[in-house]
PDB file of C-alpha atoms in Angstrom:
ATOM      1  CA  UNK A   1       3.763  27.439  28.094  1.00 60.00           C
ATOM      2  CA  UNK A   2       1.357  24.868  28.219  1.00 75.00           C
ATOM      3  CA  UNK A   3       0.518  23.611  24.593  1.00 83.00           C
ATOM      4  CA  UNK A   4      -2.362  22.130  22.885  1.00 88.00           C
ATOM      5  CA  UNK A   5      -2.370  18.516  23.893  1.00 91.00           C
ATOM      6  CA  UNK A   6      -2.621  16.699  20.302  1.00 90.00           C
ATOM      7  CA  UNK A   7       0.313  18.748  19.585  1.00 86.00           C
ATOM      8  CA  UNK A   8       2.052  17.792  22.274  1.00 87.00           C
ATOM      9  CA  UNK A   9       1.444  13.877  21.942  1.00 90.00           C
ATOM     10  CA  UNK A  10       2.224  14.302  18.452  1.00 86.00           C
ATOM     11  CA  UNK A  11       5.700  16.288  19.017  1.00 80.00           C
ATOM     12  CA  UNK A  12       6.359  13.078  21.597  1.00 81.00           C
ATOM     13  CA  UNK A  13       5.708  10.849  18.816  1.00 82.00           C
ATOM     14  CA  UNK A  14       2.415   8.902  19.468  1.00 89.00           C
ATOM     15  CA  UNK A  15       0.784   9.664  16.294  1.00 87.00           C
ATOM     16  CA  UNK A  16      -0.659  12.628  14.023  1.00 89.00           C
ATOM     17  CA  UNK A  17      -2.702  15.440  15.733  1.00 89.00           C
ATOM     18  CA  UNK A  18      -5.065  14.564  13.173  1.00 91.00           C
ATOM     19  CA  UNK A  19      -5.064  11.013  14.112  1.00 93.00           C
ATOM     20  CA  UNK A  20      -4.713  12.095  18.448  1.00 94.00           C
ATOM     21  CA  UNK A  21      -7.599  14.188  18.054  1.00 95.00           C
ATOM     22  CA  UNK A  22      -9.752  11.492  16.596  1.00 95.00           C
ATOM     23  CA  UNK A  23      -8.992  10.450  19.723  1.00 96.00           C
ATOM     24  CA  UNK A  24     -10.310  13.316  22.268  1.00 96.00           C
ATOM     25  CA  UNK A  25     -13.413  12.727  19.913  1.00 95.00           C
ATOM     26  CA  UNK A  26     -13.434   9.396  20.637  1.00 96.00           C
ATOM     27  CA  UNK A  27     -13.400   9.632  24.761  1.00 95.00           C
ATOM     28  CA  UNK A  28     -10.531   7.436  25.126  1.00 96.00           C
ATOM     29  CA  UNK A  29      -8.173  10.151  26.766  1.00 95.00           C
ATOM     30  CA  UNK A  30      -7.289  11.513  29.935  1.00 95.00           C
ATOM     31  CA  UNK A  31      -5.722  14.420  31.718  1.00 94.00           C
ATOM     32  CA  UNK A  32      -5.044  13.501  34.639  1.00 94.00           C
ATOM     33  CA  UNK A  33      -8.513  11.123  35.192  1.00 93.00           C
ATOM     34  CA  UNK A  34     -10.267  13.590  33.209  1.00 94.00           C
ATOM     35  CA  UNK A  35     -11.459  13.408  30.124  1.00 96.00           C
ATOM     36  CA  UNK A  36      -9.771  15.504  27.715  1.00 95.00           C
ATOM     37  CA  UNK A  37     -11.242  17.901  25.236  1.00 95.00           C
ATOM     38  CA  UNK A  38     -10.707  19.318  22.296  1.00 93.00           C
ATOM     39  CA  UNK A  39      -8.473  22.680  23.366  1.00 90.00           C
ATOM     40  CA  UNK A  40      -7.140  21.023  26.724  1.00 93.00           C
ATOM     41  CA  UNK A  41      -3.448  21.891  27.023  1.00 91.00           C
ATOM     42  CA  UNK A  42      -0.825  20.468  28.810  1.00 88.00           C
ATOM     43  CA  UNK A  43       2.247  21.974  30.501  1.00 80.00           C
ATOM     44  CA  UNK A  44       3.834  17.769  30.019  1.00 76.00           C
ATOM     45  CA  UNK A  45       3.589  16.648  33.482  1.00 79.00           C
ATOM     46  CA  UNK A  46       0.435  15.634  33.456  1.00 87.00           C
ATOM     47  CA  UNK A  47      -0.345  12.408  33.356  1.00 92.00           C
ATOM     48  CA  UNK A  48      -2.208  11.527  30.218  1.00 94.00           C
ATOM     49  CA  UNK A  49      -4.029   7.884  29.177  1.00 95.00           C
ATOM     50  CA  UNK A  50      -5.298   6.555  26.215  1.00 95.00           C
ATOM     51  CA  UNK A  51      -7.587   3.465  26.825  1.00 95.00           C
ATOM     52  CA  UNK A  52      -5.865   3.775  30.556  1.00 94.00           C
ATOM     53  CA  UNK A  53      -2.410   3.325  28.982  1.00 93.00           C
ATOM     54  CA  UNK A  54       0.236   5.864  30.750  1.00 93.00           C
ATOM     55  CA  UNK A  55       1.556   7.560  27.428  1.00 91.00           C
ATOM     56  CA  UNK A  56       4.813   9.016  28.225  1.00 83.00           C
ATOM     57  CA  UNK A  57       5.417  12.688  27.245  1.00 80.00           C
ATOM     58  CA  UNK A  58       8.164  15.237  29.695  1.00 65.00           C
ATOM     59  CA  UNK A  59       6.663  18.500  30.932  1.00 54.00           C
ATOM     60  CA  UNK A  60      10.739  19.912  29.125  1.00 49.00           C
ATOM     61  CA  UNK A  61      11.073  17.872  25.932  1.00 52.00           C
ATOM     62  CA  UNK A  62      14.403  17.764  24.458  1.00 59.00           C
ATOM     63  CA  UNK A  63      15.458  19.001  21.931  1.00 79.00           C
ATOM     64  CA  UNK A  64      14.861  15.722  18.946  1.00 88.00           C
ATOM     65  CA  UNK A  65      16.770  13.630  17.560  1.00 92.00           C
ATOM     66  CA  UNK A  66      17.473  12.281  13.856  1.00 96.00           C
ATOM     67  CA  UNK A  67      19.396   9.644  12.068  1.00 97.00           C
ATOM     68  CA  UNK A  68      19.371   7.613   8.761  1.00 97.00           C
ATOM     69  CA  UNK A  69      19.499   3.829   9.034  1.00 98.00           C
ATOM     70  CA  UNK A  70      20.699   1.749   6.229  1.00 97.00           C
ATOM     71  CA  UNK A  71      18.271  -1.158   6.934  1.00 97.00           C
ATOM     72  CA  UNK A  72      19.671  -5.055   5.781  1.00 97.00           C
ATOM     73  CA  UNK A  73      17.669  -7.137   4.607  1.00 96.00           C
ATOM     74  CA  UNK A  74      15.746  -9.842   7.117  1.00 95.00           C
ATOM     75  CA  UNK A  75      14.946  -6.720   9.147  1.00 96.00           C
ATOM     76  CA  UNK A  76      10.784  -5.782   9.697  1.00 95.00           C
ATOM     77  CA  UNK A  77       9.803  -1.896  10.374  1.00 94.00           C
ATOM     78  CA  UNK A  78       8.094  -3.029  13.637  1.00 92.00           C
ATOM     79  CA  UNK A  79       9.015  -2.794  17.522  1.00 89.00           C
ATOM     80  CA  UNK A  80       8.554  -6.047  18.122  1.00 88.00           C
ATOM     81  CA  UNK A  81       7.927  -9.088  15.820  1.00 88.00           C
ATOM     82  CA  UNK A  82       5.706 -12.820  17.177  1.00 89.00           C
ATOM     83  CA  UNK A  83       7.801 -14.914  14.943  1.00 91.00           C
ATOM     84  CA  UNK A  84      11.064 -13.735  16.525  1.00 89.00           C
ATOM     85  CA  UNK A  85      12.594 -11.600  13.952  1.00 92.00           C
ATOM     86  CA  UNK A  86      15.389  -9.067  14.296  1.00 93.00           C
ATOM     87  CA  UNK A  87      13.586  -5.279  14.185  1.00 95.00           C
ATOM     88  CA  UNK A  88      15.067  -2.165  12.736  1.00 96.00           C
ATOM     89  CA  UNK A  89      14.015  -0.505  16.512  1.00 95.00           C
ATOM     90  CA  UNK A  90      17.134  -3.399  18.616  1.00 93.00           C
ATOM     91  CA  UNK A  91      19.931  -1.658  16.407  1.00 91.00           C
ATOM     92  CA  UNK A  92      19.071   2.038  17.543  1.00 95.00           C
ATOM     93  CA  UNK A  93      20.102   4.243  19.935  1.00 93.00           C
ATOM     94  CA  UNK A  94      18.022   3.867  23.596  1.00 91.00           C
ATOM     95  CA  UNK A  95      16.060   7.085  24.925  1.00 88.00           C
ATOM     96  CA  UNK A  96      14.596   8.697  27.972  1.00 78.00           C
ATOM     97  CA  UNK A  97      11.550  10.057  27.272  1.00 74.00           C
ATOM     98  CA  UNK A  98      11.340   9.775  24.054  1.00 83.00           C
ATOM     99  CA  UNK A  99      10.929   7.160  20.941  1.00 89.00           C
ATOM    100  CA  UNK A 100      12.093   7.029  17.344  1.00 95.00           C
ATOM    101  CA  UNK A 101       9.491   7.005  14.895  1.00 95.00           C
ATOM    102  CA  UNK A 102      10.348   5.691  11.395  1.00 96.00           C
ATOM    103  CA  UNK A 103       9.904   7.709   8.435  1.00 95.00           C
ATOM    104  CA  UNK A 104       8.467   5.282   6.065  1.00 87.00           C
ATOM    105  CA  UNK A 105       8.547   1.242   5.996  1.00 89.00           C
ATOM    106  CA  UNK A 106      10.385  -1.197   4.389  1.00 94.00           C
ATOM    107  CA  UNK A 107       9.737  -4.883   3.552  1.00 93.00           C
ATOM    108  CA  UNK A 108      11.635  -7.621   4.952  1.00 94.00           C
ATOM    109  CA  UNK A 109      13.378  -8.100   1.690  1.00 94.00           C
ATOM    110  CA  UNK A 110      14.104  -4.356   0.991  1.00 96.00           C
ATOM    111  CA  UNK A 111      17.056  -2.963   2.273  1.00 97.00           C
ATOM    112  CA  UNK A 112      18.703   0.630   2.370  1.00 97.00           C
ATOM    113  CA  UNK A 113      17.323   4.180   4.159  1.00 98.00           C
ATOM    114  CA  UNK A 114      14.599   4.914   6.600  1.00 98.00           C
ATOM    115  CA  UNK A 115      14.887   8.202   8.742  1.00 98.00           C
ATOM    116  CA  UNK A 116      14.782   8.209  12.012  1.00 97.00           C
ATOM    117  CA  UNK A 117      13.212  11.139  14.190  1.00 96.00           C
ATOM    118  CA  UNK A 118      11.767  11.646  18.296  1.00 93.00           C
ATOM    119  CA  UNK A 119       9.185  14.168  16.368  1.00 92.00           C
ATOM    120  CA  UNK A 120       6.769  12.578  15.597  1.00 90.00           C
ATOM    121  CA  UNK A 121       4.931  15.534  13.802  1.00 90.00           C
ATOM    122  CA  UNK A 122       8.031  15.975  11.271  1.00 94.00           C
ATOM    123  CA  UNK A 123       7.435  12.097  10.529  1.00 94.00           C
ATOM    124  CA  UNK A 124       4.215  11.953   9.891  1.00 93.00           C
ATOM    125  CA  UNK A 125       4.481  15.167   7.438  1.00 94.00           C
ATOM    126  CA  UNK A 126       7.210  13.875   5.783  1.00 96.00           C
ATOM    127  CA  UNK A 127       5.684  10.225   4.917  1.00 93.00           C
ATOM    128  CA  UNK A 128       1.657  12.161   4.403  1.00 90.00           C
ATOM    129  CA  UNK A 129       0.215  12.072   0.443  1.00 87.00           C
ATOM    130  CA  UNK A 130       0.041  15.858   0.191  1.00 89.00           C
ATOM    131  CA  UNK A 131       4.536  16.056   0.665  1.00 89.00           C
ATOM    132  CA  UNK A 132       5.088  14.269  -2.008  1.00 90.00           C
ATOM    133  CA  UNK A 133       8.707  13.542  -1.586  1.00 96.00           C
ATOM    134  CA  UNK A 134      10.260  12.043  -4.042  1.00 96.00           C
ATOM    135  CA  UNK A 135      11.492   7.631  -3.100  1.00 97.00           C
ATOM    136  CA  UNK A 136      14.573   6.578  -4.832  1.00 97.00           C
ATOM    137  CA  UNK A 137      14.902   2.774  -5.863  1.00 97.00           C
ATOM    138  CA  UNK A 138      17.874   1.078  -7.339  1.00 97.00           C
ATOM    139  CA  UNK A 139      16.295  -1.863  -8.107  1.00 96.00           C
ATOM    140  CA  UNK A 140      17.629  -5.437 -10.127  1.00 95.00           C
ATOM    141  CA  UNK A 141      14.921  -6.608 -11.669  1.00 92.00           C
ATOM    142  CA  UNK A 142      14.738 -10.315 -13.549  1.00 88.00           C
ATOM    143  CA  UNK A 143      14.052  -9.888 -17.510  1.00 82.00           C
ATOM    144  CA  UNK A 144      14.034  -7.765 -20.312  1.00 84.00           C
ATOM    145  CA  UNK A 145      11.578  -4.639 -20.263  1.00 89.00           C
ATOM    146  CA  UNK A 146      10.317  -3.478 -23.788  1.00 91.00           C
ATOM    147  CA  UNK A 147      10.835   0.266 -24.773  1.00 93.00           C
ATOM    148  CA  UNK A 148       6.892  -0.423 -24.092  1.00 94.00           C
ATOM    149  CA  UNK A 149       7.315  -1.600 -20.431  1.00 94.00           C
ATOM    150  CA  UNK A 150       9.085   1.343 -19.283  1.00 95.00           C
ATOM    151  CA  UNK A 151       7.237   4.058 -20.795  1.00 95.00           C
ATOM    152  CA  UNK A 152       4.188   2.447 -19.554  1.00 95.00           C
ATOM    153  CA  UNK A 153       5.153   1.868 -15.856  1.00 96.00           C
ATOM    154  CA  UNK A 154       5.838   5.801 -16.179  1.00 95.00           C
ATOM    155  CA  UNK A 155       2.866   6.334 -17.828  1.00 95.00           C
ATOM    156  CA  UNK A 156       0.923   4.279 -15.044  1.00 93.00           C
ATOM    157  CA  UNK A 157      -0.684   0.893 -14.712  1.00 93.00           C
ATOM    158  CA  UNK A 158      -3.862   0.285 -12.866  1.00 93.00           C
ATOM    159  CA  UNK A 159      -2.452  -1.591  -9.465  1.00 93.00           C
ATOM    160  CA  UNK A 160      -5.440  -3.421  -7.145  1.00 92.00           C
ATOM    161  CA  UNK A 161      -5.553  -0.583  -5.397  1.00 91.00           C
ATOM    162  CA  UNK A 162      -5.728   1.918  -7.984  1.00 92.00           C
ATOM    163  CA  UNK A 163      -3.463   3.622 -10.005  1.00 94.00           C
ATOM    164  CA  UNK A 164       0.375   4.171  -9.651  1.00 94.00           C
ATOM    165  CA  UNK A 165       3.539   5.149 -11.579  1.00 95.00           C
ATOM    166  CA  UNK A 166       7.068   5.416 -11.880  1.00 96.00           C
ATOM    167  CA  UNK A 167       8.229   9.476 -12.090  1.00 96.00           C
ATOM    168  CA  UNK A 168      11.142   8.497 -13.414  1.00 96.00           C
ATOM    169  CA  UNK A 169      13.132   5.168 -14.324  1.00 96.00           C
ATOM    170  CA  UNK A 170      17.154   4.739 -15.452  1.00 94.00           C
ATOM    171  CA  UNK A 171      18.710   2.631 -16.551  1.00 91.00           C
ATOM    172  CA  UNK A 172      22.090   1.634 -14.750  1.00 88.00           C
ATOM    173  CA  UNK A 173      24.150  -1.582 -15.736  1.00 84.00           C
ATOM    174  CA  UNK A 174      23.527  -5.047 -15.271  1.00 75.00           C
ATOM    175  CA  UNK A 175      24.240  -8.460 -17.131  1.00 77.00           C
ATOM    176  CA  UNK A 176      22.458 -10.745 -19.094  1.00 71.00           C
ATOM    177  CA  UNK A 177      19.118 -11.195 -18.215  1.00 77.00           C
ATOM    178  CA  UNK A 178      19.835  -9.237 -14.380  1.00 87.00           C
ATOM    179  CA  UNK A 179      19.184  -5.092 -14.889  1.00 90.00           C
ATOM    180  CA  UNK A 180      19.490  -2.398 -12.571  1.00 94.00           C
ATOM    181  CA  UNK A 181      17.226  -0.141 -12.820  1.00 95.00           C
ATOM    182  CA  UNK A 182      17.388   3.524 -10.910  1.00 96.00           C
ATOM    183  CA  UNK A 183      13.383   4.786 -10.263  1.00 97.00           C
ATOM    184  CA  UNK A 184      11.810   7.118  -8.371  1.00 97.00           C
ATOM    185  CA  UNK A 185       8.295   7.764  -7.338  1.00 95.00           C
ATOM    186  CA  UNK A 186       5.748  10.099  -4.883  1.00 93.00           C
ATOM    187  CA  UNK A 187       3.794   7.348  -3.280  1.00 88.00           C
ATOM    188  CA  UNK A 188       4.884   4.872  -0.502  1.00 84.00           C
ATOM    189  CA  UNK A 189       2.385   2.492  -0.924  1.00 87.00           C
ATOM    190  CA  UNK A 190       2.546  -1.649   0.126  1.00 87.00           C
ATOM    191  CA  UNK A 191       5.119  -3.345  -2.122  1.00 91.00           C
ATOM    192  CA  UNK A 192       4.926  -0.281  -5.135  1.00 94.00           C
ATOM    193  CA  UNK A 193       7.523  -0.656  -6.658  1.00 95.00           C
ATOM    194  CA  UNK A 194       7.707  -4.330  -7.300  1.00 93.00           C
ATOM    195  CA  UNK A 195       3.984  -4.657  -8.509  1.00 94.00           C
ATOM    196  CA  UNK A 196       5.161  -2.185 -10.732  1.00 95.00           C
ATOM    197  CA  UNK A 197       7.708  -3.853 -11.946  1.00 94.00           C
ATOM    198  CA  UNK A 198       4.668  -7.508 -11.345  1.00 93.00           C
ATOM    199  CA  UNK A 199       2.050  -5.445 -13.754  1.00 93.00           C
ATOM    200  CA  UNK A 200       4.321  -5.531 -16.818  1.00 92.00           C
ATOM    201  CA  UNK A 201       5.386  -9.011 -15.610  1.00 90.00           C
ATOM    202  CA  UNK A 202       8.985  -8.516 -14.472  1.00 91.00           C
ATOM    203  CA  UNK A 203      10.233  -9.871 -11.508  1.00 88.00           C
ATOM    204  CA  UNK A 204      12.466  -7.072  -9.031  1.00 88.00           C
ATOM    205  CA  UNK A 205      14.963  -9.478  -7.442  1.00 88.00           C
ATOM    206  CA  UNK A 206      16.325  -6.454  -5.282  1.00 93.00           C
ATOM    207  CA  UNK A 207      15.099  -3.924  -4.128  1.00 96.00           C
ATOM    208  CA  UNK A 208      17.439  -0.068  -1.821  1.00 97.00           C
ATOM    209  CA  UNK A 209      16.011   2.285  -1.167  1.00 97.00           C
ATOM    210  CA  UNK A 210      18.673   5.199  -1.583  1.00 97.00           C
ATOM    211  CA  UNK A 211      17.125   8.432  -1.597  1.00 97.00           C
ATOM    212  CA  UNK A 212      13.763   9.801   0.159  1.00 97.00           C
ATOM    213  CA  UNK A 213      13.069  13.604  -0.773  1.00 96.00           C
ATOM    214  CA  UNK A 214      16.045  15.938   0.236  1.00 97.00           C
ATOM    215  CA  UNK A 215      18.422  12.979   1.907  1.00 97.00           C
ATOM    216  CA  UNK A 216      20.162  10.006  -0.166  1.00 97.00           C
ATOM    217  CA  UNK A 217      21.683   7.096   1.577  1.00 97.00           C
ATOM    218  CA  UNK A 218      25.492   7.758   2.351  1.00 95.00           C
ATOM    219  CA  UNK A 219      27.530   5.497   0.842  1.00 91.00           C
ATOM    220  CA  UNK A 220      29.868   5.059   3.333  1.00 94.00           C
ATOM    221  CA  UNK A 221      26.869   3.961   5.798  1.00 96.00           C
ATOM    222  CA  UNK A 222      27.065   0.038   6.185  1.00 96.00           C
ATOM    223  CA  UNK A 223      23.903  -2.150   6.621  1.00 96.00           C
ATOM    224  CA  UNK A 224      22.401  -2.736   9.548  1.00 96.00           C
ATOM    225  CA  UNK A 225      24.447   1.317  11.097  1.00 96.00           C
ATOM    226  CA  UNK A 226      23.277   4.444  12.079  1.00 97.00           C
ATOM    227  CA  UNK A 227      24.904   8.129  12.110  1.00 96.00           C
ATOM    228  CA  UNK A 228      22.961  11.581  12.613  1.00 94.00           C
ATOM    229  CA  UNK A 229      21.842  13.882  10.182  1.00 94.00           C
ATOM    230  CA  UNK A 230      23.483  17.005   9.786  1.00 92.00           C
ATOM    231  CA  UNK A 231      21.829  20.496  10.666  1.00 90.00           C
ATOM    232  CA  UNK A 232      21.921  20.978   7.027  1.00 92.00           C
ATOM    233  CA  UNK A 233      19.982  17.600   6.882  1.00 94.00           C
ATOM    234  CA  UNK A 234      17.494  18.807   9.379  1.00 94.00           C
ATOM    235  CA  UNK A 235      16.757  21.595   7.973  1.00 93.00           C
ATOM    236  CA  UNK A 236      16.344  20.108   4.508  1.00 95.00           C
ATOM    237  CA  UNK A 237      13.795  18.101   5.625  1.00 96.00           C
ATOM    238  CA  UNK A 238      11.546  20.338   7.977  1.00 95.00           C
ATOM    239  CA  UNK A 239      11.500  22.512   4.423  1.00 94.00           C
ATOM    240  CA  UNK A 240      10.520  20.218   2.135  1.00 95.00           C
ATOM    241  CA  UNK A 241       7.680  19.647   4.209  1.00 94.00           C
ATOM    242  CA  UNK A 242       6.649  23.510   4.595  1.00 92.00           C
ATOM    243  CA  UNK A 243       7.184  22.651   7.876  1.00 90.00           C
ATOM    244  CA  UNK A 244       9.114  25.077  10.361  1.00 86.00           C
ATOM    245  CA  UNK A 245      12.268  24.047  11.693  1.00 84.00           C
ATOM    246  CA  UNK A 246      13.134  23.851  15.214  1.00 78.00           C
ATOM    247  CA  UNK A 247      14.871  27.338  16.498  1.00 66.00           C
ATOM    248  CA  UNK A 248      17.976  25.125  17.020  1.00 55.00           C
ATOM    249  CA  UNK A 249      18.763  22.503  15.074  1.00 57.00           C
ATOM    250  CA  UNK A 250      21.852  20.762  16.704  1.00 41.00           C
ATOM    251  CA  UNK A 251      23.642  17.783  15.494  1.00 38.00           C
ATOM    252  CA  UNK A 252      22.467  14.658  17.367  1.00 38.00           C
ATOM    253  CA  UNK A 253      25.043  14.315  20.330  1.00 36.00           C
ATOM    254  CA  UNK A 254      28.276  13.199  18.915  1.00 38.00           C
ATOM    255  CA  UNK A 255      29.830  11.098  21.840  1.00 34.00           C
ATOM    256  CA  UNK A 256      30.820   8.107  20.003  1.00 35.00           C
ATOM    257  CA  UNK A 257      28.302   5.706  20.714  1.00 40.00           C
ATOM    258  CA  UNK A 258      25.475   7.652  19.902  1.00 43.00           C
ATOM    259  CA  UNK A 259      27.351  10.022  16.929  1.00 47.00           C
ATOM    260  CA  UNK A 260      27.738   6.661  14.953  1.00 52.00           C
ATOM    261  CA  UNK A 261      27.800   2.387  15.462  1.00 56.00           C
ATOM    262  CA  UNK A 262      30.691   0.978  13.937  1.00 51.00           C
TER     263      UNK A 262
END
């Protein structure tokens, strides 16, 4: 059955429905050469273009795919880099008729969990501020934060782009002036974890994302490697955002090349 064009494009990972609706209002989107209008439906075999550039969709969309990736230091979360740095997308399995969408970004020096899916609507819901999904990090700091510093970080401090705070802070070891903490927060602003510590005069020397929403970074997943999510994990992602899970949530193809790169 035909679907609204914004739903089809969002499902293919081209942006949120709201963003695509903005393209339509601005007259930037065309369907088979005709300027698209709000309410237009498509089957998926039409030629859909944005500013004259064709957008890739499929008439019969495949089952969406979902993986978790352990990002190493030095990789950037971008499809290409003018400086020639490695990108996370270079390590992911190749797709036809779909594309990977990263759930959240990590800066070049931060390691750890990134969720990837071909369901653009799910990715946007997971990242939207209204979802308030918890991001969890292990951070090594260089310094001696006082009890007052830790209390302030939980109560809230003013950053350049507004107030921010940790939902939780838990000491987790370390020696001398190098201490490890586990922290959580409900936002994903640029370098927010590092900037929170810096606001109290403490340097974060290492940062690892260990959890996002209902998912935790698997202990056995090595850096630079990925693995498919289980059906239960996939369902938990949809439920956490209030979205209805697909009728059939199945594990991504289990052949060795895709299930897990070793």
